[in-house]
CSV table of C-alpha atoms and ligand atoms in Angstrom, one decimal:
chain,number,residue,atom,x,y,z
A,1,MET,CA,19.4,-110.5,-38.8
A,2,LYS,CA,21.0,-107.2,-38.7
A,3,LEU,CA,23.9,-106.3,-36.3
A,4,LYS,CA,23.1,-102.9,-34.2
A,5,LYS,CA,26.3,-100.9,-34.9
A,6,ILE,CA,29.1,-101.5,-37.0
A,7,VAL,CA,32.2,-98.9,-36.6
A,8,LEU,CA,34.3,-98.5,-39.6
A,9,THR,CA,37.9,-96.9,-39.6
A,10,GLY,CA,39.6,-95.4,-42.6
A,11,ALA,CA,36.2,-94.5,-43.8
A,12,ALA,CA,37.7,-91.7,-45.9
A,13,GLY,CA,40.1,-93.8,-47.6
A,14,ARG,CA,40.4,-95.9,-50.6
A,15,LEU,CA,39.3,-99.5,-49.3
A,16,GLY,CA,37.2,-98.0,-46.7
A,17,GLY,CA,35.3,-95.9,-49.4
A,18,TYR,CA,34.3,-99.5,-50.9
A,19,LEU,CA,33.2,-101.0,-47.7
A,20,ARG,CA,30.8,-97.9,-46.2
A,21,ALA,CA,27.6,-99.4,-48.4
A,22,PRO,CA,28.0,-102.8,-47.9
A,23,LEU,CA,28.5,-102.7,-44.3
A,24,ALA,CA,25.6,-100.0,-43.7
A,25,ALA,CA,23.6,-102.6,-45.2
A,26,LYS,CA,24.7,-105.1,-42.7
A,27,CYS,CA,23.7,-102.8,-39.7
A,28,THR,CA,21.3,-100.4,-38.0
A,29,GLU,CA,23.7,-97.8,-37.6
A,30,LEU,CA,27.2,-97.7,-39.3
A,31,VAL,CA,29.7,-95.2,-37.5
A,32,SER,CA,32.2,-94.3,-39.9
A,33,THR,CA,35.2,-92.5,-38.6
A,34,ASP,CA,38.8,-90.9,-40.2
A,35,ILE,CA,41.2,-88.6,-39.4
A,36,ALA,CA,40.4,-87.1,-42.8
A,37,PRO,CA,37.3,-85.7,-43.8
A,38,LEU,CA,34.6,-87.7,-45.8
A,39,THR,CA,34.3,-86.3,-49.3
A,40,GLU,CA,31.3,-88.4,-50.5
A,41,PRO,CA,27.8,-88.2,-49.4
A,42,LEU,CA,26.9,-90.1,-46.1
A,43,ILE,CA,24.8,-93.3,-46.9
A,44,GLU,CA,21.3,-94.3,-45.1
A,45,GLY,CA,22.1,-95.2,-41.7
A,46,GLU,CA,25.9,-94.1,-41.5
A,47,ARG,CA,27.3,-91.2,-39.1
A,48,PHE,CA,30.4,-89.9,-39.8
A,49,ILE,CA,32.9,-88.5,-37.1
A,50,GLN,CA,36.7,-87.3,-37.8
A,51,ALA,CA,38.9,-88.6,-35.3
A,52,ASP,CA,42.6,-89.6,-34.8
A,53,LEU,CA,43.1,-93.3,-33.8
A,54,ALA,CA,45.6,-92.4,-31.4
A,55,ASP,CA,43.1,-90.6,-29.1
A,56,TYR,CA,41.7,-93.0,-27.0
A,57,ALA,CA,39.0,-91.3,-25.4
A,58,LYS,CA,37.4,-90.3,-29.0
A,59,MET,CA,38.0,-93.8,-30.0
A,60,ALA,CA,36.1,-95.2,-26.7
A,61,GLU,CA,33.4,-92.7,-27.3
A,62,LEU,CA,32.7,-93.6,-31.0
A,63,ILE,CA,33.0,-97.5,-30.3
A,64,GLU,CA,30.5,-97.5,-27.4
A,65,GLY,CA,27.6,-99.5,-28.0
A,66,ALA,CA,29.3,-101.5,-31.1
A,67,GLU,CA,28.9,-105.2,-32.0
A,68,MET,CA,31.8,-105.0,-34.5
A,69,VAL,CA,34.9,-102.8,-35.4
A,70,VAL,CA,36.1,-103.1,-39.2
A,71,HIS,CA,39.5,-101.6,-38.9
A,72,PHE,CA,40.7,-100.1,-41.9
A,73,GLY,CA,42.2,-96.7,-40.6
A,74,GLY,CA,46.0,-96.3,-40.7
A,75,HIS,CA,49.1,-95.6,-43.0
A,76,PRO,CA,49.0,-98.0,-46.0
A,77,ASP,CA,52.9,-97.6,-46.7
A,78,GLU,CA,56.2,-97.5,-44.9
A,79,LYS,CA,56.6,-94.5,-43.2
A,80,PRO,CA,59.3,-93.0,-40.7
A,81,PHE,CA,58.8,-95.0,-37.4
A,82,ASP,CA,57.1,-92.1,-35.6
A,83,ASP,CA,54.2,-91.7,-37.7
A,84,ILE,CA,53.7,-95.7,-37.7
A,85,LEU,CA,53.9,-95.7,-34.1
A,86,HIS,CA,51.0,-93.2,-33.6
A,87,ALA,CA,48.7,-94.2,-36.3
A,88,ASN,CA,49.3,-97.8,-36.8
A,89,ILE,CA,50.7,-98.9,-33.2
A,90,ILE,CA,48.9,-96.8,-30.7
A,91,GLY,CA,45.9,-96.5,-33.1
A,92,CYS,CA,45.5,-100.3,-33.0
A,93,TYR,CA,46.3,-100.7,-29.4
A,94,ASN,CA,43.7,-97.8,-28.8
A,95,VAL,CA,41.0,-99.7,-31.3
A,96,TRP,CA,41.5,-103.0,-29.3
A,97,GLN,CA,41.4,-101.7,-25.8
A,98,ALA,CA,38.3,-99.7,-26.4
A,99,ALA,CA,36.6,-102.4,-28.4
A,100,HIS,CA,37.1,-104.8,-25.5
A,101,LYS,CA,36.1,-102.3,-22.7
A,102,ALA,CA,33.1,-101.4,-24.8
A,103,GLY,CA,32.3,-105.6,-25.1
A,104,VAL,CA,32.5,-105.3,-28.5
A,105,ARG,CA,32.2,-109.1,-30.5
A,106,ARG,CA,34.9,-109.2,-33.3
A,107,ILE,CA,37.2,-106.6,-34.8
A,108,VAL,CA,37.9,-107.1,-38.6
A,109,TYR,CA,41.4,-106.0,-39.6
A,110,ALA,CA,43.1,-104.9,-42.6
A,111,SER,CA,46.4,-106.5,-41.9
A,112,SER,CA,49.0,-107.0,-44.6
A,113,ILE,CA,51.1,-109.2,-46.9
A,114,HIS,CA,54.1,-107.2,-45.6
A,115,ALA,CA,53.5,-108.8,-41.7
A,116,VAL,CA,55.4,-111.7,-43.6
A,117,GLY,CA,56.8,-110.0,-46.6
A,118,LEU,CA,60.5,-111.2,-46.4
A,119,HIS,CA,59.5,-114.7,-47.0
A,120,PRO,CA,60.4,-116.1,-50.5
A,121,LYS,CA,58.0,-116.8,-53.0
A,122,THR,CA,59.3,-120.2,-53.5
A,123,GLN,CA,57.6,-120.9,-50.0
A,124,ALA,CA,53.7,-121.1,-50.1
A,125,ILE,CA,52.6,-119.1,-47.0
A,126,HIS,CA,49.8,-119.6,-44.9
A,127,ALA,CA,47.9,-118.9,-41.6
A,128,GLU,CA,50.9,-120.2,-39.4
A,129,THR,CA,53.7,-118.8,-41.1
A,130,PRO,CA,55.9,-116.9,-38.8
A,131,HIS,CA,55.8,-112.9,-38.8
A,132,ARG,CA,58.8,-111.7,-41.1
A,133,PRO,CA,58.3,-107.9,-41.6
A,134,ASP,CA,59.9,-106.1,-44.7
A,135,SER,CA,59.3,-102.8,-43.2
A,136,PHE,CA,58.2,-100.8,-39.9
A,137,TYR,CA,54.7,-101.0,-41.9
A,138,GLY,CA,54.7,-104.7,-41.9
A,139,LEU,CA,56.2,-104.6,-38.4
A,140,ALA,CA,52.9,-102.8,-37.0
A,141,LYS,CA,50.9,-105.3,-38.8
A,142,CYS,CA,52.8,-108.2,-37.0
A,143,PHE,CA,52.1,-106.3,-33.4
A,144,ALA,CA,48.5,-105.8,-34.4
A,145,GLU,CA,48.0,-109.4,-35.2
A,146,ASP,CA,49.9,-110.5,-32.1
A,147,MET,CA,47.7,-108.2,-30.0
A,148,ALA,CA,44.5,-109.3,-31.6
A,149,LYS,CA,45.6,-113.0,-30.6
A,150,LEU,CA,46.4,-111.7,-27.0
A,151,TYR,CA,42.8,-110.3,-26.6
A,152,TRP,CA,41.3,-113.2,-28.3
A,153,ASP,CA,43.1,-115.7,-25.8
A,154,LYS,CA,42.9,-113.4,-22.4
A,155,LYS,CA,39.5,-111.4,-23.1
A,156,GLY,CA,37.7,-113.5,-25.6
A,157,LEU,CA,37.7,-110.4,-28.4
A,158,GLU,CA,37.0,-112.3,-31.5
A,159,ALA,CA,39.5,-110.9,-34.6
A,160,VAL,CA,39.7,-111.9,-38.2
A,161,CYS,CA,42.9,-110.3,-39.6
A,162,LEU,CA,42.9,-109.8,-43.5
A,163,ARG,CA,46.5,-110.2,-44.9
A,164,ILE,CA,45.7,-108.1,-47.8
A,165,LEU,CA,48.1,-108.6,-50.9
A,166,SER,CA,47.4,-105.6,-53.1
A,167,CYS,CA,43.9,-104.4,-53.6
A,168,ALA,CA,44.5,-102.1,-56.7
A,169,HIS,CA,44.3,-102.5,-60.2
A,170,VAL,CA,46.6,-104.7,-62.0
A,171,THR,CA,49.5,-102.8,-63.6
A,172,ASN,CA,52.6,-105.1,-62.9
A,173,LEU,CA,53.8,-108.7,-62.8
A,174,ARG,CA,53.6,-109.2,-59.0
A,175,ALA,CA,50.0,-108.5,-59.2
A,176,LEU,CA,49.2,-111.5,-61.2
A,177,GLY,CA,49.4,-113.1,-58.2
A,178,SER,CA,48.8,-110.6,-55.4
A,179,TRP,CA,45.6,-108.8,-56.8
A,180,LEU,CA,42.5,-108.8,-54.5
A,181,SER,CA,39.8,-107.4,-56.8
A,182,TYR,CA,37.6,-104.7,-54.9
A,183,ASP,CA,34.5,-107.0,-55.2
A,184,ASP,CA,36.3,-109.9,-53.8
A,185,LEU,CA,37.6,-107.5,-50.8
A,186,ILE,CA,33.9,-106.6,-50.2
A,187,HIS,CA,32.9,-110.5,-50.3
A,188,LEU,CA,36.1,-111.2,-47.9
A,189,VAL,CA,34.7,-108.6,-45.2
A,190,GLU,CA,31.2,-109.6,-45.7
A,191,ARG,CA,32.2,-113.0,-44.6
A,192,SER,CA,34.4,-112.0,-41.9
A,193,VAL,CA,31.2,-110.3,-40.5
A,194,ASP,CA,28.6,-112.8,-41.1
A,195,THR,CA,30.4,-115.8,-40.3
A,196,PRO,CA,28.9,-116.8,-36.5
A,197,VAL,CA,32.1,-117.7,-34.9
A,198,THR,CA,35.9,-117.0,-35.9
A,199,GLY,CA,38.0,-117.0,-32.8
A,200,PHE,CA,41.0,-115.5,-33.9
A,201,THR,CA,41.5,-115.8,-37.7
A,202,VAL,CA,44.0,-115.0,-40.3
A,203,ILE,CA,43.2,-115.1,-43.9
A,204,TYR,CA,45.0,-113.6,-47.0
A,205,GLY,CA,43.2,-111.2,-48.9
A,206,VAL,CA,43.9,-112.4,-52.5
A,207,SER,CA,41.5,-112.9,-55.6
A,208,ASN,CA,41.2,-116.5,-57.3
A,209,ASN,CA,44.4,-115.9,-59.3
A,210,ASP,CA,46.1,-119.0,-60.9
A,211,ARG,CA,49.1,-117.4,-59.5
A,212,ALA,CA,48.4,-116.5,-56.0
A,213,PRO,CA,51.4,-117.4,-53.7
A,214,VAL,CA,49.3,-118.3,-50.7
A,215,ASP,CA,47.5,-121.0,-48.9
A,216,ASN,CA,44.1,-120.1,-47.4
A,217,SER,CA,43.3,-123.9,-46.5
A,218,ALA,CA,43.2,-122.9,-42.9
A,219,ALA,CA,40.4,-120.3,-42.9
A,220,THR,CA,38.0,-122.2,-45.4
A,221,TYR,CA,35.1,-121.9,-42.6
A,222,LEU,CA,34.8,-118.3,-43.4
A,223,GLY,CA,33.3,-119.1,-46.7
A,224,TYR,CA,35.4,-116.9,-48.6
A,225,CYS,CA,35.1,-117.9,-52.6
A,226,PRO,CA,37.0,-115.1,-54.4
A,227,ARG,CA,35.5,-114.8,-58.0
A,228,ASP,CA,37.8,-112.6,-59.8
A,229,ASN,CA,41.1,-113.8,-61.4
A,230,ALA,CA,43.9,-111.5,-62.6
A,231,GLU,CA,45.0,-113.8,-65.3
A,232,ILE,CA,42.6,-112.1,-67.5
A,233,PHE,CA,45.1,-109.4,-67.5
A,234,ALA,CA,48.3,-111.5,-68.3
A,235,ASP,CA,48.8,-111.2,-72.0
A,236,GLN,CA,48.6,-107.3,-71.4
A,237,ILE,CA,51.1,-107.1,-68.6
A,238,PHE,CA,53.4,-109.6,-70.1
A,239,ALA,CA,53.2,-107.4,-73.2
A,240,ASP,CA,54.1,-104.3,-71.4
A,241,ALA,CA,56.3,-105.0,-68.3
A,242,PRO,CA,60.0,-105.1,-69.1
A,243,MET,CA,61.9,-108.5,-68.5
A,244,PRO,CA,62.5,-108.7,-64.6
A,245,ASN,CA,66.4,-109.1,-63.3
A,246,PRO,CA,65.9,-112.4,-61.7
A,247,ARG,CA,68.2,-111.6,-59.1
A,248,ASP,CA,66.3,-108.9,-57.7
A,249,PRO,CA,64.8,-109.6,-54.6
A,250,ASP,CA,61.7,-107.7,-55.2
A,251,GLN,CA,60.7,-110.4,-57.7
A,252,MET,CA,60.9,-113.5,-55.6
A,253,MET,CA,59.9,-112.2,-52.2
A,254,HIS,CA,56.2,-112.1,-50.8
A,255,GLY,CA,56.5,-108.4,-50.0
A,256,GLY,CA,57.5,-107.2,-53.6
A,257,PRO,CA,59.0,-104.1,-53.7
A,258,PHE,CA,59.3,-103.6,-50.0
A,259,ALA,CA,61.9,-106.1,-49.9
A,260,THR,CA,64.5,-104.1,-50.9
A,261,THR,CA,62.8,-100.2,-49.5
A,262,ASP,CA,64.7,-98.9,-46.8
A,263,LEU,CA,63.2,-98.2,-43.4
A,264,GLY,CA,61.2,-95.5,-43.6
A,265,GLU,CA,60.9,-94.8,-47.1
A,266,SER,CA,57.6,-95.7,-49.4
A,267,GLY,CA,57.3,-98.8,-50.8
A,268,VAL,CA,54.0,-98.4,-52.7
A,269,ALA,CA,56.1,-95.5,-54.5
A,270,LYS,CA,57.9,-98.6,-56.5
A,271,LEU,CA,54.6,-100.4,-57.2
A,272,GLY,CA,53.3,-98.4,-60.1
A,273,LEU,CA,49.8,-97.9,-59.3
A,274,SER,CA,47.0,-96.9,-61.6
A,275,PRO,CA,46.2,-93.4,-60.8
A,276,ASP,CA,42.8,-94.5,-60.1
A,277,ASP,CA,44.2,-96.3,-57.0
A,278,THR,CA,46.4,-93.2,-55.8
B,1,LIG,N1,45.6,-101.1,-50.4
B,1,LIG,C1,46.0,-102.1,-50.4
B,1,LIG,O1,46.4,-102.8,-51.0
B,1,LIG,C2,46.6,-102.7,-49.2
B,1,LIG,C3,47.1,-104.0,-48.9
B,1,LIG,C4,47.6,-104.6,-47.5
B,1,LIG,C5,46.9,-103.8,-46.6
B,1,LIG,N2,46.2,-102.7,-46.6
B,1,LIG,C6,45.4,-101.9,-45.3
B,1,LIG,O2,44.2,-101.4,-45.5
B,1,LIG,C7,43.7,-100.4,-44.9
B,1,LIG,C8,43.4,-99.4,-45.6
B,1,LIG,O3,44.2,-99.1,-46.9
B,1,LIG,P1,44.0,-98.2,-48.0
B,1,LIG,O4,44.6,-98.6,-49.4
B,1,LIG,O5,42.4,-97.6,-48.1
B,1,LIG,O6,44.5,-96.8,-47.5
B,1,LIG,P2,44.0,-95.2,-47.7
B,1,LIG,O7,45.2,-94.3,-47.3
B,1,LIG,O8,43.7,-94.9,-48.4
B,1,LIG,O9,43.2,-95.2,-46.0
B,1,LIG,C9,43.7,-95.3,-44.8
B,1,LIG,C10,42.8,-94.2,-43.9
B,1,LIG,O10,43.3,-94.1,-42.7
B,1,LIG,C11,43.3,-92.8,-42.5
B,1,LIG,N3,44.2,-92.7,-41.3
B,1,LIG,C12,45.6,-92.5,-41.3
B,1,LIG,N4,46.1,-92.1,-39.9
B,1,LIG,C13,45.2,-92.2,-39.1
B,1,LIG,C14,45.1,-91.7,-37.8
B,1,LIG,N5,45.7,-91.2,-37.0
B,1,LIG,N6,43.6,-91.6,-37.4
B,1,LIG,C15,42.6,-91.9,-38.3
B,1,LIG,N7,42.7,-92.4,-39.3
B,1,LIG,C16,43.9,-92.3,-40.0
B,1,LIG,C17,43.5,-92.2,-43.5
B,1,LIG,O11,43.4,-90.8,-43.4
B,1,LIG,C18,42.8,-92.8,-44.9
B,1,LIG,O12,42.0,-92.2,-45.0
B,1,LIG,C19,45.3,-99.9,-44.3
B,1,LIG,O13,45.0,-100.4,-43.1
B,1,LIG,C20,46.3,-100.8,-45.0
B,1,LIG,O14,47.6,-100.8,-44.2
B,1,LIG,C21,46.1,-102.2,-47.7
């Protein structure tokens, strides 16, 4: 059965762009929102409202009547604290508080590996791994996950926190483990919306990679069965990538280059993303 209304934040962004059509197919009305204008045409059943996540009144207005919010808006990289505070902390609070007031059933949230980025890769991480952020960006993801837990515990607002590792083309050694393909991202979000009851759930957003460094066994009831495997890129990556320095913490921390990036400075800039992902 279709949902009545879903709100998608970050709809003008890279990942949001992949989610608009699959989400529109799941509801009668998809309300897409972003601070940036939408450059692609609207999909049938979709309405776009340009808004700042930090504007509570606007968030409350557009979330009214929604059954679910898929929250992908905000900065996807390390930034000076004030920027993170505005979009990623105040913005998240506004989404949760407005959703609670509107009687929303569930929020599906784009969290990140950077909430636990300073754990070494020699420790497999799972849903209960303690927060250990590698940046202000990761710290804001910790805040949002804890807030999600609080609103579940106190208000019964469900949340599925997707700790996405790296949803971009495979261009480096780390991505052989951390890759989340766009198809698997869509499948993960669809399962997070479709599963009848989720309570508060944390799941890592990663494809079926041989080298995936995480344990998703606590969230099997979501039925997330990723199909893609970054191993198909391994020969090419090993042929192209320079031999890494084994003492470089970027190589051995879950957060990759965010591990040594200074607070407030971009970690994504060190990832060497494909132009298709920037
Ligand atoms: N891409 C990845 O590999 C990855 C990994 C982990 C987590 N995530 C999370 O997924 C989400 C989407 O990431 P993305 O790669 O699509 O990034 P993106 O920058 O392409 O999309 C984010 C969108 O949020 C919007 N936004 C920023 N500040 C806003 C504000 N104040 N009000 C309203 N909208 C605002 C931007 O305009 C942008 O369109 C982010 O929350 C990011 O932290 C992404």
